[in-house]
């Protein structure tokens, strides 16, 4: 669908594309609710102070201000750039009204003023799930969250994917074990592995983390471990090094991987190169690539954070994962991998014999609607051929005719079959009731 | 729910309130789709130029700009303040990809920088339906739209409402018939009737529209006509005056009212005081009040527009109605008229006997989930009393126990009844499957 939009970076779907998006969002919602997650929405704006607390991302932010601001000294506002920071603020603000552990999903638009490119919009939809505790949160939430999200992605018509999982404790513990104390600097360098390659990472490790050649090679060796089973544990041990944090990370990652292997086999990889840029993660970190679309980058990312949200001495640790819905759909729609079976919700289009029949046609429509069937009535008594073409252009499968004696017939315009029908009893095939989303090849 | 929010005018719902909102939005979507309307979403931002074309509302607009704008001369952007202007722009921009008449619904947030007060937020959700034609649009769309929206409102748990309907042709034709040529000035004055009363309106009519005392009284008499049936036609004729436009307006309004009386009896009033401030309306105009909450103002408004959208000589006439969802819910939630039966989607909470049971508890949960039941598993093997209280606080009706021999029991914590259960077959009552929305009184 090679359309240009009038504002670069702001995607708007045509009706049939929007039906695909709605199908995706409905499916995510159903899976999230099936696992006990409740919906919330946060306001689109945050104070600039709230947004800046969580990282150096000011240049990506869209500021918001009234065109005719009055004298009030109002807080500086900006559009949120993700759903994690607003959620943390929401939890702190409403802590007295929430029951912990609190599991919520949140599906909303977010905005970033980045230069638009494929997979990177200025306005896009994210679908997040998080579990947040009051003071503490059992580790098994990291396991549960990965399972729920893998199931959510499995239920979408998006083809195969791989959830790549690591644990910061594992990486940081290993770095400490081999004598690299500035673990943040090491993580920042390792995070660039895919982009700049091992040699440049080694140079950066020497420069910013003071790594010897041997330390750099060990850190790189760790980052190259990828297994679909639990064998990563032995591979890490073979590199040597002992540290309490390393042990904790190995145990946690093994638990996540074991449960994923059991409940959603074939979807997860322990990938020790995953670091995630944002520094608030403290344990499990997740990324997800679509198989065959790796160049798109991660379509579902997140991790464990111990102290993103806090209120005085009270902390709210959590674990979260976020799907980049717009990124995912932009690629799959643009390449024709997903289409909707029609561009409107209607199953039946009621044709008019004369303009005066509109009222009785609405009666027929109401009888069908009362039985859960989506119906549109023609607005004018044009030639039947023209009315049929009107339905056909939208992909509406059935056209309904009523003759002057009030006898009804319904035509399946795909097959051309036309049969007698009674609005009290006629029912379209189940698979035609709603527009279907068709994965192409 | 007397909560203060950290940013005045930006409403955020708690989970149980959000469940009520979701119920409302789901219901609207279902009714709209049942009548053949398709979903679209437009981007949150428009160029300031697009927004200002449609009226003098600059002081309500929130401008948007990147905090660190680069050298590019980018278009000035602002958040949309309604869904009609963006929809008009979307139709013009995508005309080549749409089938007309095009019927769409659009449920999104909009933003206005107004001073916050009850019923007036800075960020709020609107739910719009419009039908737009290419070049022309049959009048019966005005009828159909009113019927669909009245049905949508009837299907919500919001109590009684009145849709107040007028027709600009009727009013303007009458003003011309009695010799008042500046019909826009008359409409602007009449629009203030409820706010400032008849005497001040008469003074304004004399001053801005050059009305004589007799003309002013006739214009006021017209505005005082309100009938639930078609008797408004005779009442208008009794005021005298003849004009082609008046006749056209009487015929149209009678058709709308007749069909509403037939299909959604008791919901509509022909109210000839309705003017609607925005000047793009050209025929039917609608407002809606909640009975018992008239002070809230209109919760659903709209009208017919002949030329909101155009592309060169090509025009796209339309008719639209918009529900102020946040306004509606703010009042009904604040006064306790609507509550959700629980604050989470889960029907079943699976208790843990020991921490090691978590895996097998997830197996039970997955069996239930596979059968369409929303389930949450406890995270820790706390005392059963504590686990039951955890479910109770969220309003989850059932708690599931598995003993050391693998025998299952499920307790309805409302009645205290506890029975044997098999995860393969046990099913909660239909009415417990999803959170219910309970209209109070």
PDB file of N, CA, C and O in Angstrom, chain A residues 169-234:
ATOM      1  N   UNK A 169      21.719  -9.558  35.993  1.00  0.00           N
ATOM      2  CA  UNK A 169      22.519 -10.073  37.108  1.00  0.00           C
ATOM      3  C   UNK A 169      23.591 -11.018  36.583  1.00  0.00           C
ATOM      4  O   UNK A 169      24.742 -10.992  37.031  1.00  0.00           O
ATOM      5  N   UNK A 170      23.174 -11.856  35.618  1.00  0.00           N
ATOM      6  CA  UNK A 170      24.107 -12.801  35.009  1.00  0.00           C
ATOM      7  C   UNK A 170      25.273 -12.031  34.370  1.00  0.00           C
ATOM      8  O   UNK A 170      26.439 -12.277  34.675  1.00  0.00           O
ATOM      9  N   UNK A 171      24.945 -11.066  33.506  1.00  0.00           N
ATOM     10  CA  UNK A 171      26.011 -10.327  32.804  1.00  0.00           C
ATOM     11  C   UNK A 171      26.869  -9.550  33.791  1.00  0.00           C
ATOM     12  O   UNK A 171      28.103  -9.645  33.774  1.00  0.00           O
ATOM     13  N   UNK A 172      26.209  -8.791  34.674  1.00  0.00           N
ATOM     14  CA  UNK A 172      26.976  -7.961  35.603  1.00  0.00           C
ATOM     15  C   UNK A 172      27.799  -8.819  36.556  1.00  0.00           C
ATOM     16  O   UNK A 172      28.962  -8.496  36.867  1.00  0.00           O
ATOM     17  N   UNK A 173      27.210  -9.922  37.022  1.00  0.00           N
ATOM     18  CA  UNK A 173      27.939 -10.828  37.902  1.00  0.00           C
ATOM     19  C   UNK A 173      29.177 -11.387  37.206  1.00  0.00           C
ATOM     20  O   UNK A 173      30.263 -11.479  37.803  1.00  0.00           O
ATOM     21  N   UNK A 174      29.020 -11.710  35.918  1.00  0.00           N
ATOM     22  CA  UNK A 174      30.161 -12.234  35.163  1.00  0.00           C
ATOM     23  C   UNK A 174      31.251 -11.176  35.018  1.00  0.00           C
ATOM     24  O   UNK A 174      32.435 -11.450  35.206  1.00  0.00           O
ATOM     25  N   UNK A 175      30.840  -9.951  34.686  1.00  0.00           N
ATOM     26  CA  UNK A 175      31.833  -8.874  34.540  1.00  0.00           C
ATOM     27  C   UNK A 175      32.593  -8.668  35.844  1.00  0.00           C
ATOM     28  O   UNK A 175      33.824  -8.536  35.863  1.00  0.00           O
ATOM     29  N   UNK A 176      31.865  -8.656  36.959  1.00  0.00           N
ATOM     30  CA  UNK A 176      32.508  -8.496  38.252  1.00  0.00           C
ATOM     31  C   UNK A 176      33.455  -9.681  38.517  1.00  0.00           C
ATOM     32  O   UNK A 176      34.566  -9.495  39.015  1.00  0.00           O
ATOM     33  N   UNK A 177      33.001 -10.877  38.129  1.00  0.00           N
ATOM     34  CA  UNK A 177      33.819 -12.075  38.356  1.00  0.00           C
ATOM     35  C   UNK A 177      35.138 -12.017  37.603  1.00  0.00           C
ATOM     36  O   UNK A 177      36.149 -12.517  38.078  1.00  0.00           O
ATOM     37  N   UNK A 178      35.108 -11.380  36.422  1.00  0.00           N
ATOM     38  CA  UNK A 178      36.380 -11.304  35.679  1.00  0.00           C
ATOM     39  C   UNK A 178      37.094  -9.973  35.932  1.00  0.00           C
ATOM     40  O   UNK A 178      38.032  -9.617  35.219  1.00  0.00           O
ATOM     41  N   UNK A 179      36.610  -9.217  36.920  1.00  0.00           N
ATOM     42  CA  UNK A 179      37.358  -8.045  37.355  1.00  0.00           C
ATOM     43  C   UNK A 179      36.977  -6.737  36.670  1.00  0.00           C
ATOM     44  O   UNK A 179      37.678  -5.735  36.801  1.00  0.00           O
ATOM     45  N   UNK A 180      35.844  -6.712  35.949  1.00  0.00           N
ATOM     46  CA  UNK A 180      35.388  -5.452  35.343  1.00  0.00           C
ATOM     47  C   UNK A 180      34.362  -4.821  36.284  1.00  0.00           C
ATOM     48  O   UNK A 180      33.247  -5.318  36.434  1.00  0.00           O
ATOM     49  N   UNK A 181      34.776  -3.708  36.936  1.00  0.00           N
ATOM     50  CA  UNK A 181      33.930  -3.145  37.993  1.00  0.00           C
ATOM     51  C   UNK A 181      32.843  -2.223  37.448  1.00  0.00           C
ATOM     52  O   UNK A 181      31.747  -2.140  37.996  1.00  0.00           O
ATOM     53  N   UNK A 182      33.137  -1.508  36.347  1.00  0.00           N
ATOM     54  CA  UNK A 182      32.149  -0.547  35.813  1.00  0.00           C
ATOM     55  C   UNK A 182      31.182  -1.287  34.887  1.00  0.00           C
ATOM     56  O   UNK A 182      31.242  -1.209  33.659  1.00  0.00           O
ATOM     57  N   UNK A 183      30.268  -2.030  35.518  1.00  0.00           N
ATOM     58  CA  UNK A 183      29.401  -2.909  34.728  1.00  0.00           C
ATOM     59  C   UNK A 183      28.499  -2.123  33.781  1.00  0.00           C
ATOM     60  O   UNK A 183      28.165  -2.609  32.696  1.00  0.00           O
ATOM     61  N   UNK A 184      28.113  -0.895  34.175  1.00  0.00           N
ATOM     62  CA  UNK A 184      27.253  -0.094  33.298  1.00  0.00           C
ATOM     63  C   UNK A 184      27.967   0.224  31.992  1.00  0.00           C
ATOM     64  O   UNK A 184      27.388   0.154  30.903  1.00  0.00           O
ATOM     65  N   UNK A 185      29.264   0.564  32.094  1.00  0.00           N
ATOM     66  CA  UNK A 185      30.037   0.862  30.889  1.00  0.00           C
ATOM     67  C   UNK A 185      30.169  -0.377  30.008  1.00  0.00           C
ATOM     68  O   UNK A 185      30.080  -0.282  28.774  1.00  0.00           O
ATOM     69  N   UNK A 186      30.353  -1.533  30.643  1.00  0.00           N
ATOM     70  CA  UNK A 186      30.464  -2.769  29.860  1.00  0.00           C
ATOM     71  C   UNK A 186      29.145  -3.034  29.125  1.00  0.00           C
ATOM     72  O   UNK A 186      29.134  -3.336  27.929  1.00  0.00           O
ATOM     73  N   UNK A 187      28.014  -2.903  29.857  1.00  0.00           N
ATOM     74  CA  UNK A 187      26.704  -3.141  29.237  1.00  0.00           C
ATOM     75  C   UNK A 187      26.473  -2.206  28.054  1.00  0.00           C
ATOM     76  O   UNK A 187      25.965  -2.620  27.008  1.00  0.00           O
ATOM     77  N   UNK A 188      26.857  -0.939  28.230  1.00  0.00           N
ATOM     78  CA  UNK A 188      26.662   0.034  27.143  1.00  0.00           C
ATOM     79  C   UNK A 188      27.447  -0.379  25.900  1.00  0.00           C
ATOM     80  O   UNK A 188      26.956  -0.275  24.785  1.00  0.00           O
ATOM     81  N   UNK A 189      28.664  -0.870  26.112  1.00  0.00           N
ATOM     82  CA  UNK A 189      29.474  -1.294  24.972  1.00  0.00           C
ATOM     83  C   UNK A 189      28.889  -2.560  24.322  1.00  0.00           C
ATOM     84  O   UNK A 189      28.726  -2.633  23.104  1.00  0.00           O
ATOM     85  N   UNK A 190      28.548  -3.532  25.143  1.00  0.00           N
ATOM     86  CA  UNK A 190      28.016  -4.806  24.633  1.00  0.00           C
ATOM     87  C   UNK A 190      26.707  -4.586  23.877  1.00  0.00           C
ATOM     88  O   UNK A 190      26.405  -5.259  22.886  1.00  0.00           O
ATOM     89  N   UNK A 191      25.916  -3.599  24.338  1.00  0.00           N
ATOM     90  CA  UNK A 191      24.642  -3.287  23.703  1.00  0.00           C
ATOM     91  C   UNK A 191      24.821  -2.930  22.219  1.00  0.00           C
ATOM     92  O   UNK A 191      23.901  -3.033  21.429  1.00  0.00           O
ATOM     93  N   UNK A 192      26.041  -2.510  21.843  1.00  0.00           N
ATOM     94  CA  UNK A 192      26.288  -2.087  20.464  1.00  0.00           C
ATOM     95  C   UNK A 192      26.797  -3.219  19.577  1.00  0.00           C
ATOM     96  O   UNK A 192      27.118  -2.996  18.408  1.00  0.00           O
ATOM     97  N   UNK A 193      26.868  -4.431  20.150  1.00  0.00           N
ATOM     98  CA  UNK A 193      27.513  -5.534  19.431  1.00  0.00           C
ATOM     99  C   UNK A 193      26.937  -5.742  18.032  1.00  0.00           C
ATOM    100  O   UNK A 193      27.679  -5.806  17.048  1.00  0.00           O
ATOM    101  N   UNK A 194      25.606  -5.806  17.934  1.00  0.00           N
ATOM    102  CA  UNK A 194      25.017  -6.064  16.623  1.00  0.00           C
ATOM    103  C   UNK A 194      25.279  -4.928  15.650  1.00  0.00           C
ATOM    104  O   UNK A 194      25.404  -5.132  14.456  1.00  0.00           O
ATOM    105  N   UNK A 195      25.350  -3.718  16.203  1.00  0.00           N
ATOM    106  CA  UNK A 195      25.485  -2.557  15.328  1.00  0.00           C
ATOM    107  C   UNK A 195      26.928  -2.368  14.836  1.00  0.00           C
ATOM    108  O   UNK A 195      27.153  -2.109  13.669  1.00  0.00           O
ATOM    109  N   UNK A 196      27.921  -2.493  15.752  1.00  0.00           N
ATOM    110  CA  UNK A 196      29.284  -2.110  15.351  1.00  0.00           C
ATOM    111  C   UNK A 196      30.258  -3.283  15.283  1.00  0.00           C
ATOM    112  O   UNK A 196      31.392  -3.129  14.823  1.00  0.00           O
ATOM    113  N   UNK A 197      29.829  -4.457  15.746  1.00  0.00           N
ATOM    114  CA  UNK A 197      30.697  -5.635  15.628  1.00  0.00           C
ATOM    115  C   UNK A 197      31.680  -5.774  16.786  1.00  0.00           C
ATOM    116  O   UNK A 197      31.922  -4.812  17.533  1.00  0.00           O
ATOM    117  N   UNK A 198      32.253  -6.993  16.958  1.00  0.00           N
ATOM    118  CA  UNK A 198      33.065  -7.312  18.145  1.00  0.00           C
ATOM    119  C   UNK A 198      34.356  -6.486  18.279  1.00  0.00           C
ATOM    120  O   UNK A 198      34.736  -6.127  19.400  1.00  0.00           O
ATOM    121  N   UNK A 199      34.997  -6.140  17.153  1.00  0.00           N
ATOM    122  CA  UNK A 199      36.269  -5.420  17.293  1.00  0.00           C
ATOM    123  C   UNK A 199      36.091  -4.044  17.898  1.00  0.00           C
ATOM    124  O   UNK A 199      36.829  -3.632  18.805  1.00  0.00           O
ATOM    125  N   UNK A 200      35.117  -3.336  17.394  1.00  0.00           N
ATOM    126  CA  UNK A 200      34.877  -2.000  17.931  1.00  0.00           C
ATOM    127  C   UNK A 200      34.379  -2.055  19.372  1.00  0.00           C
ATOM    128  O   UNK A 200      34.683  -1.187  20.178  1.00  0.00           O
ATOM    129  N   UNK A 201      33.588  -3.094  19.679  1.00  0.00           N
ATOM    130  CA  UNK A 201      33.137  -3.236  21.062  1.00  0.00           C
ATOM    131  C   UNK A 201      34.340  -3.474  21.978  1.00  0.00           C
ATOM    132  O   UNK A 201      34.449  -2.882  23.058  1.00  0.00           O
ATOM    133  N   UNK A 202      35.268  -4.312  21.515  1.00  0.00           N
ATOM    134  CA  UNK A 202      36.471  -4.588  22.328  1.00  0.00           C
ATOM    135  C   UNK A 202      37.246  -3.295  22.575  1.00  0.00           C
ATOM    136  O   UNK A 202      37.700  -3.029  23.704  1.00  0.00           O
ATOM    137  N   UNK A 203      37.370  -2.478  21.538  1.00  0.00           N
ATOM    138  CA  UNK A 203      38.080  -1.208  21.697  1.00  0.00           C
ATOM    139  C   UNK A 203      37.360  -0.313  22.710  1.00  0.00           C
ATOM    140  O   UNK A 203      37.992   0.312  23.572  1.00  0.00           O
ATOM    141  N   UNK A 204      36.021  -0.277  22.607  1.00  0.00           N
ATOM    142  CA  UNK A 204      35.267   0.555  23.543  1.00  0.00           C
ATOM    143  C   UNK A 204      35.373   0.027  24.967  1.00  0.00           C
ATOM    144  O   UNK A 204      35.457   0.805  25.927  1.00  0.00           O
ATOM    145  N   UNK A 205      35.412  -1.310  25.091  1.00  0.00           N
ATOM    146  CA  UNK A 205      35.549  -1.897  26.430  1.00  0.00           C
ATOM    147  C   UNK A 205      36.876  -1.486  27.060  1.00  0.00           C
ATOM    148  O   UNK A 205      36.942  -1.172  28.255  1.00  0.00           O
ATOM    149  N   UNK A 206      37.929  -1.496  26.231  1.00  0.00           N
ATOM    150  CA  UNK A 206      39.233  -1.072  26.743  1.00  0.00           C
ATOM    151  C   UNK A 206      39.181   0.392  27.163  1.00  0.00           C
ATOM    152  O   UNK A 206      39.646   0.770  28.247  1.00  0.00           O
ATOM    153  N   UNK A 207      38.565   1.186  26.347  1.00  0.00           N
ATOM    154  CA  UNK A 207      38.580   2.638  26.556  1.00  0.00           C
ATOM    155  C   UNK A 207      37.680   3.089  27.706  1.00  0.00           C
ATOM    156  O   UNK A 207      38.097   3.842  28.574  1.00  0.00           O
ATOM    157  N   UNK A 208      36.404   2.595  27.712  1.00  0.00           N
ATOM    158  CA  UNK A 208      35.451   3.135  28.695  1.00  0.00           C
ATOM    159  C   UNK A 208      35.362   2.292  29.956  1.00  0.00           C
ATOM    160  O   UNK A 208      34.972   2.788  31.007  1.00  0.00           O
ATOM    161  N   UNK A 209      35.720   0.977  29.864  1.00  0.00           N
ATOM    162  CA  UNK A 209      35.585   0.146  31.058  1.00  0.00           C
ATOM    163  C   UNK A 209      36.945  -0.347  31.558  1.00  0.00           C
ATOM    164  O   UNK A 209      37.021  -1.126  32.502  1.00  0.00           O
ATOM    165  N   UNK A 210      38.011   0.109  30.913  1.00  0.00           N
ATOM    166  CA  UNK A 210      39.349  -0.259  31.338  1.00  0.00           C
ATOM    167  C   UNK A 210      39.653  -1.748  31.209  1.00  0.00           C
ATOM    168  O   UNK A 210      40.422  -2.309  31.989  1.00  0.00           O
ATOM    169  N   UNK A 211      39.023  -2.405  30.228  1.00  0.00           N
ATOM    170  CA  UNK A 211      39.185  -3.847  30.086  1.00  0.00           C
ATOM    171  C   UNK A 211      40.519  -4.195  29.451  1.00  0.00           C
ATOM    172  O   UNK A 211      40.973  -3.528  28.521  1.00  0.00           O
ATOM    173  N   UNK A 212      41.169  -5.248  29.972  1.00  0.00           N
ATOM    174  CA  UNK A 212      42.333  -5.824  29.285  1.00  0.00           C
ATOM    175  C   UNK A 212      41.811  -6.578  28.063  1.00  0.00           C
ATOM    176  O   UNK A 212      40.611  -6.830  27.935  1.00  0.00           O
ATOM    177  N   UNK A 213      42.740  -6.967  27.191  1.00  0.00           N
ATOM    178  CA  UNK A 213      42.348  -7.749  26.024  1.00  0.00           C
ATOM    179  C   UNK A 213      41.609  -9.023  26.447  1.00  0.00           C
ATOM    180  O   UNK A 213      40.569  -9.376  25.892  1.00  0.00           O
ATOM    181  N   UNK A 214      42.135  -9.675  27.492  1.00  0.00           N
ATOM    182  CA  UNK A 214      41.524 -10.931  27.934  1.00  0.00           C
ATOM    183  C   UNK A 214      40.117 -10.705  28.484  1.00  0.00           C
ATOM    184  O   UNK A 214      39.182 -11.445  28.184  1.00  0.00           O
ATOM    185  N   UNK A 215      39.982  -9.631  29.292  1.00  0.00           N
ATOM    186  CA  UNK A 215      38.652  -9.314  29.840  1.00  0.00           C
ATOM    187  C   UNK A 215      37.666  -9.010  28.714  1.00  0.00           C
ATOM    188  O   UNK A 215      36.519  -9.480  28.725  1.00  0.00           O
ATOM    189  N   UNK A 216      38.106  -8.206  27.734  1.00  0.00           N
ATOM    190  CA  UNK A 216      37.234  -7.851  26.626  1.00  0.00           C
ATOM    191  C   UNK A 216      36.794  -9.105  25.879  1.00  0.00           C
ATOM    192  O   UNK A 216      35.616  -9.273  25.528  1.00  0.00           O
ATOM    193  N   UNK A 217      37.734 -10.016  25.637  1.00  0.00           N
ATOM    194  CA  UNK A 217      37.380 -11.231  24.898  1.00  0.00           C
ATOM    195  C   UNK A 217      36.402 -12.105  25.688  1.00  0.00           C
ATOM    196  O   UNK A 217      35.498 -12.712  25.114  1.00  0.00           O
ATOM    197  N   UNK A 218      36.592 -12.125  27.012  1.00  0.00           N
ATOM    198  CA  UNK A 218      35.655 -12.909  27.830  1.00  0.00           C
ATOM    199  C   UNK A 218      34.256 -12.299  27.810  1.00  0.00           C
ATOM    200  O   UNK A 218      33.250 -13.002  27.703  1.00  0.00           O
ATOM    201  N   UNK A 219      34.207 -10.959  27.914  1.00  0.00           N
ATOM    202  CA  UNK A 219      32.899 -10.285  27.875  1.00  0.00           C
ATOM    203  C   UNK A 219      32.229 -10.551  26.524  1.00  0.00           C
ATOM    204  O   UNK A 219      31.013 -10.793  26.449  1.00  0.00           O
ATOM    205  N   UNK A 220      33.028 -10.524  25.460  1.00  0.00           N
ATOM    206  CA  UNK A 220      32.474 -10.801  24.128  1.00  0.00           C
ATOM    207  C   UNK A 220      32.046 -12.257  23.989  1.00  0.00           C
ATOM    208  O   UNK A 220      31.014 -12.558  23.384  1.00  0.00           O
ATOM    209  N   UNK A 221      32.831 -13.147  24.580  1.00  0.00           N
ATOM    210  CA  UNK A 221      32.469 -14.569  24.515  1.00  0.00           C
ATOM    211  C   UNK A 221      31.128 -14.809  25.207  1.00  0.00           C
ATOM    212  O   UNK A 221      30.286 -15.568  24.716  1.00  0.00           O
ATOM    213  N   UNK A 222      30.940 -14.146  26.340  1.00  0.00           N
ATOM    214  CA  UNK A 222      29.657 -14.280  27.048  1.00  0.00           C
ATOM    215  C   UNK A 222      28.514 -13.825  26.142  1.00  0.00           C
ATOM    216  O   UNK A 222      27.479 -14.496  26.030  1.00  0.00           O
ATOM    217  N   UNK A 223      28.740 -12.675  25.491  1.00  0.00           N
ATOM    218  CA  UNK A 223      27.672 -12.095  24.668  1.00  0.00           C
ATOM    219  C   UNK A 223      27.355 -12.941  23.449  1.00  0.00           C
ATOM    220  O   UNK A 223      26.333 -12.753  22.809  1.00  0.00           O
ATOM    221  N   UNK A 224      28.263 -13.864  23.116  1.00  0.00           N
ATOM    222  CA  UNK A 224      27.999 -14.679  21.929  1.00  0.00           C
ATOM    223  C   UNK A 224      27.253 -15.978  22.230  1.00  0.00           C
ATOM    224  O   UNK A 224      26.925 -16.741  21.329  1.00  0.00           O
ATOM    225  N   UNK A 225      26.939 -16.198  23.486  1.00  0.00           N
ATOM    226  CA  UNK A 225      26.217 -17.426  23.852  1.00  0.00           C
ATOM    227  C   UNK A 225      24.733 -17.286  23.516  1.00  0.00           C
ATOM    228  O   UNK A 225      24.086 -16.331  23.936  1.00  0.00           O
ATOM    229  N   UNK A 226      24.234 -18.205  22.734  1.00  0.00           N
ATOM    230  CA  UNK A 226      22.811 -18.251  22.387  1.00  0.00           C
ATOM    231  C   UNK A 226      22.346 -19.682  22.381  1.00  0.00           C
ATOM    232  O   UNK A 226      22.833 -20.476  21.584  1.00  0.00           O
ATOM    233  N   UNK A 227      21.396 -20.036  23.223  1.00  0.00           N
ATOM    234  CA  UNK A 227      20.885 -21.413  23.214  1.00  0.00           C
ATOM    235  C   UNK A 227      19.373 -21.400  23.360  1.00  0.00           C
ATOM    236  O   UNK A 227      18.813 -20.541  24.023  1.00  0.00           O
ATOM    237  N   UNK A 228      18.747 -22.385  22.716  1.00  0.00           N
ATOM    238  CA  UNK A 228      17.295 -22.490  22.826  1.00  0.00           C
ATOM    239  C   UNK A 228      16.902 -23.353  24.016  1.00  0.00           C
ATOM    240  O   UNK A 228      15.727 -23.477  24.328  1.00  0.00           O
ATOM    241  N   UNK A 229      17.928 -23.981  24.658  1.00  0.00           N
ATOM    242  CA  UNK A 229      17.639 -24.797  25.830  1.00  0.00           C
ATOM    243  C   UNK A 229      18.470 -24.295  27.015  1.00  0.00           C
ATOM    244  O   UNK A 229      18.912 -23.149  27.013  1.00  0.00           O
ATOM    245  N   UNK A 230      18.679 -25.146  28.003  1.00  0.00           N
ATOM    246  CA  UNK A 230      19.371 -24.689  29.207  1.00  0.00           C
ATOM    247  C   UNK A 230      20.889 -24.858  29.119  1.00  0.00           C
ATOM    248  O   UNK A 230      21.598 -24.638  30.104  1.00  0.00           O
ATOM    249  N   UNK A 231      21.387 -25.203  27.949  1.00  0.00           N
ATOM    250  CA  UNK A 231      22.833 -25.466  27.847  1.00  0.00           C
ATOM    251  C   UNK A 231      23.664 -24.194  28.010  1.00  0.00           C
ATOM    252  O   UNK A 231      24.869 -24.261  28.203  1.00  0.00           O
ATOM    253  N   UNK A 232      23.017 -23.021  27.949  1.00  0.00           N
ATOM    254  CA  UNK A 232      23.779 -21.788  28.185  1.00  0.00           C
ATOM    255  C   UNK A 232      24.449 -21.816  29.559  1.00  0.00           C
ATOM    256  O   UNK A 232      25.513 -21.220  29.746  1.00  0.00           O
ATOM    257  N   UNK A 233      23.842 -22.508  30.517  1.00  0.00           N
ATOM    258  CA  UNK A 233      24.405 -22.536  31.872  1.00  0.00           C
ATOM    259  C   UNK A 233      25.820 -23.126  31.838  1.00  0.00           C
ATOM    260  O   UNK A 233      26.763 -22.526  32.365  1.00  0.00           O
ATOM    261  N   UNK A 234      25.962 -24.282  31.170  1.00  0.00           N
ATOM    262  CA  UNK A 234      27.288 -24.908  31.090  1.00  0.00           C
ATOM    263  C   UNK A 234      28.251 -24.046  30.282  1.00  0.00           C
ATOM    264  O   UNK A 234      29.443 -23.963  30.602  1.00  0.00           O
TER     265      UNK A 234
END
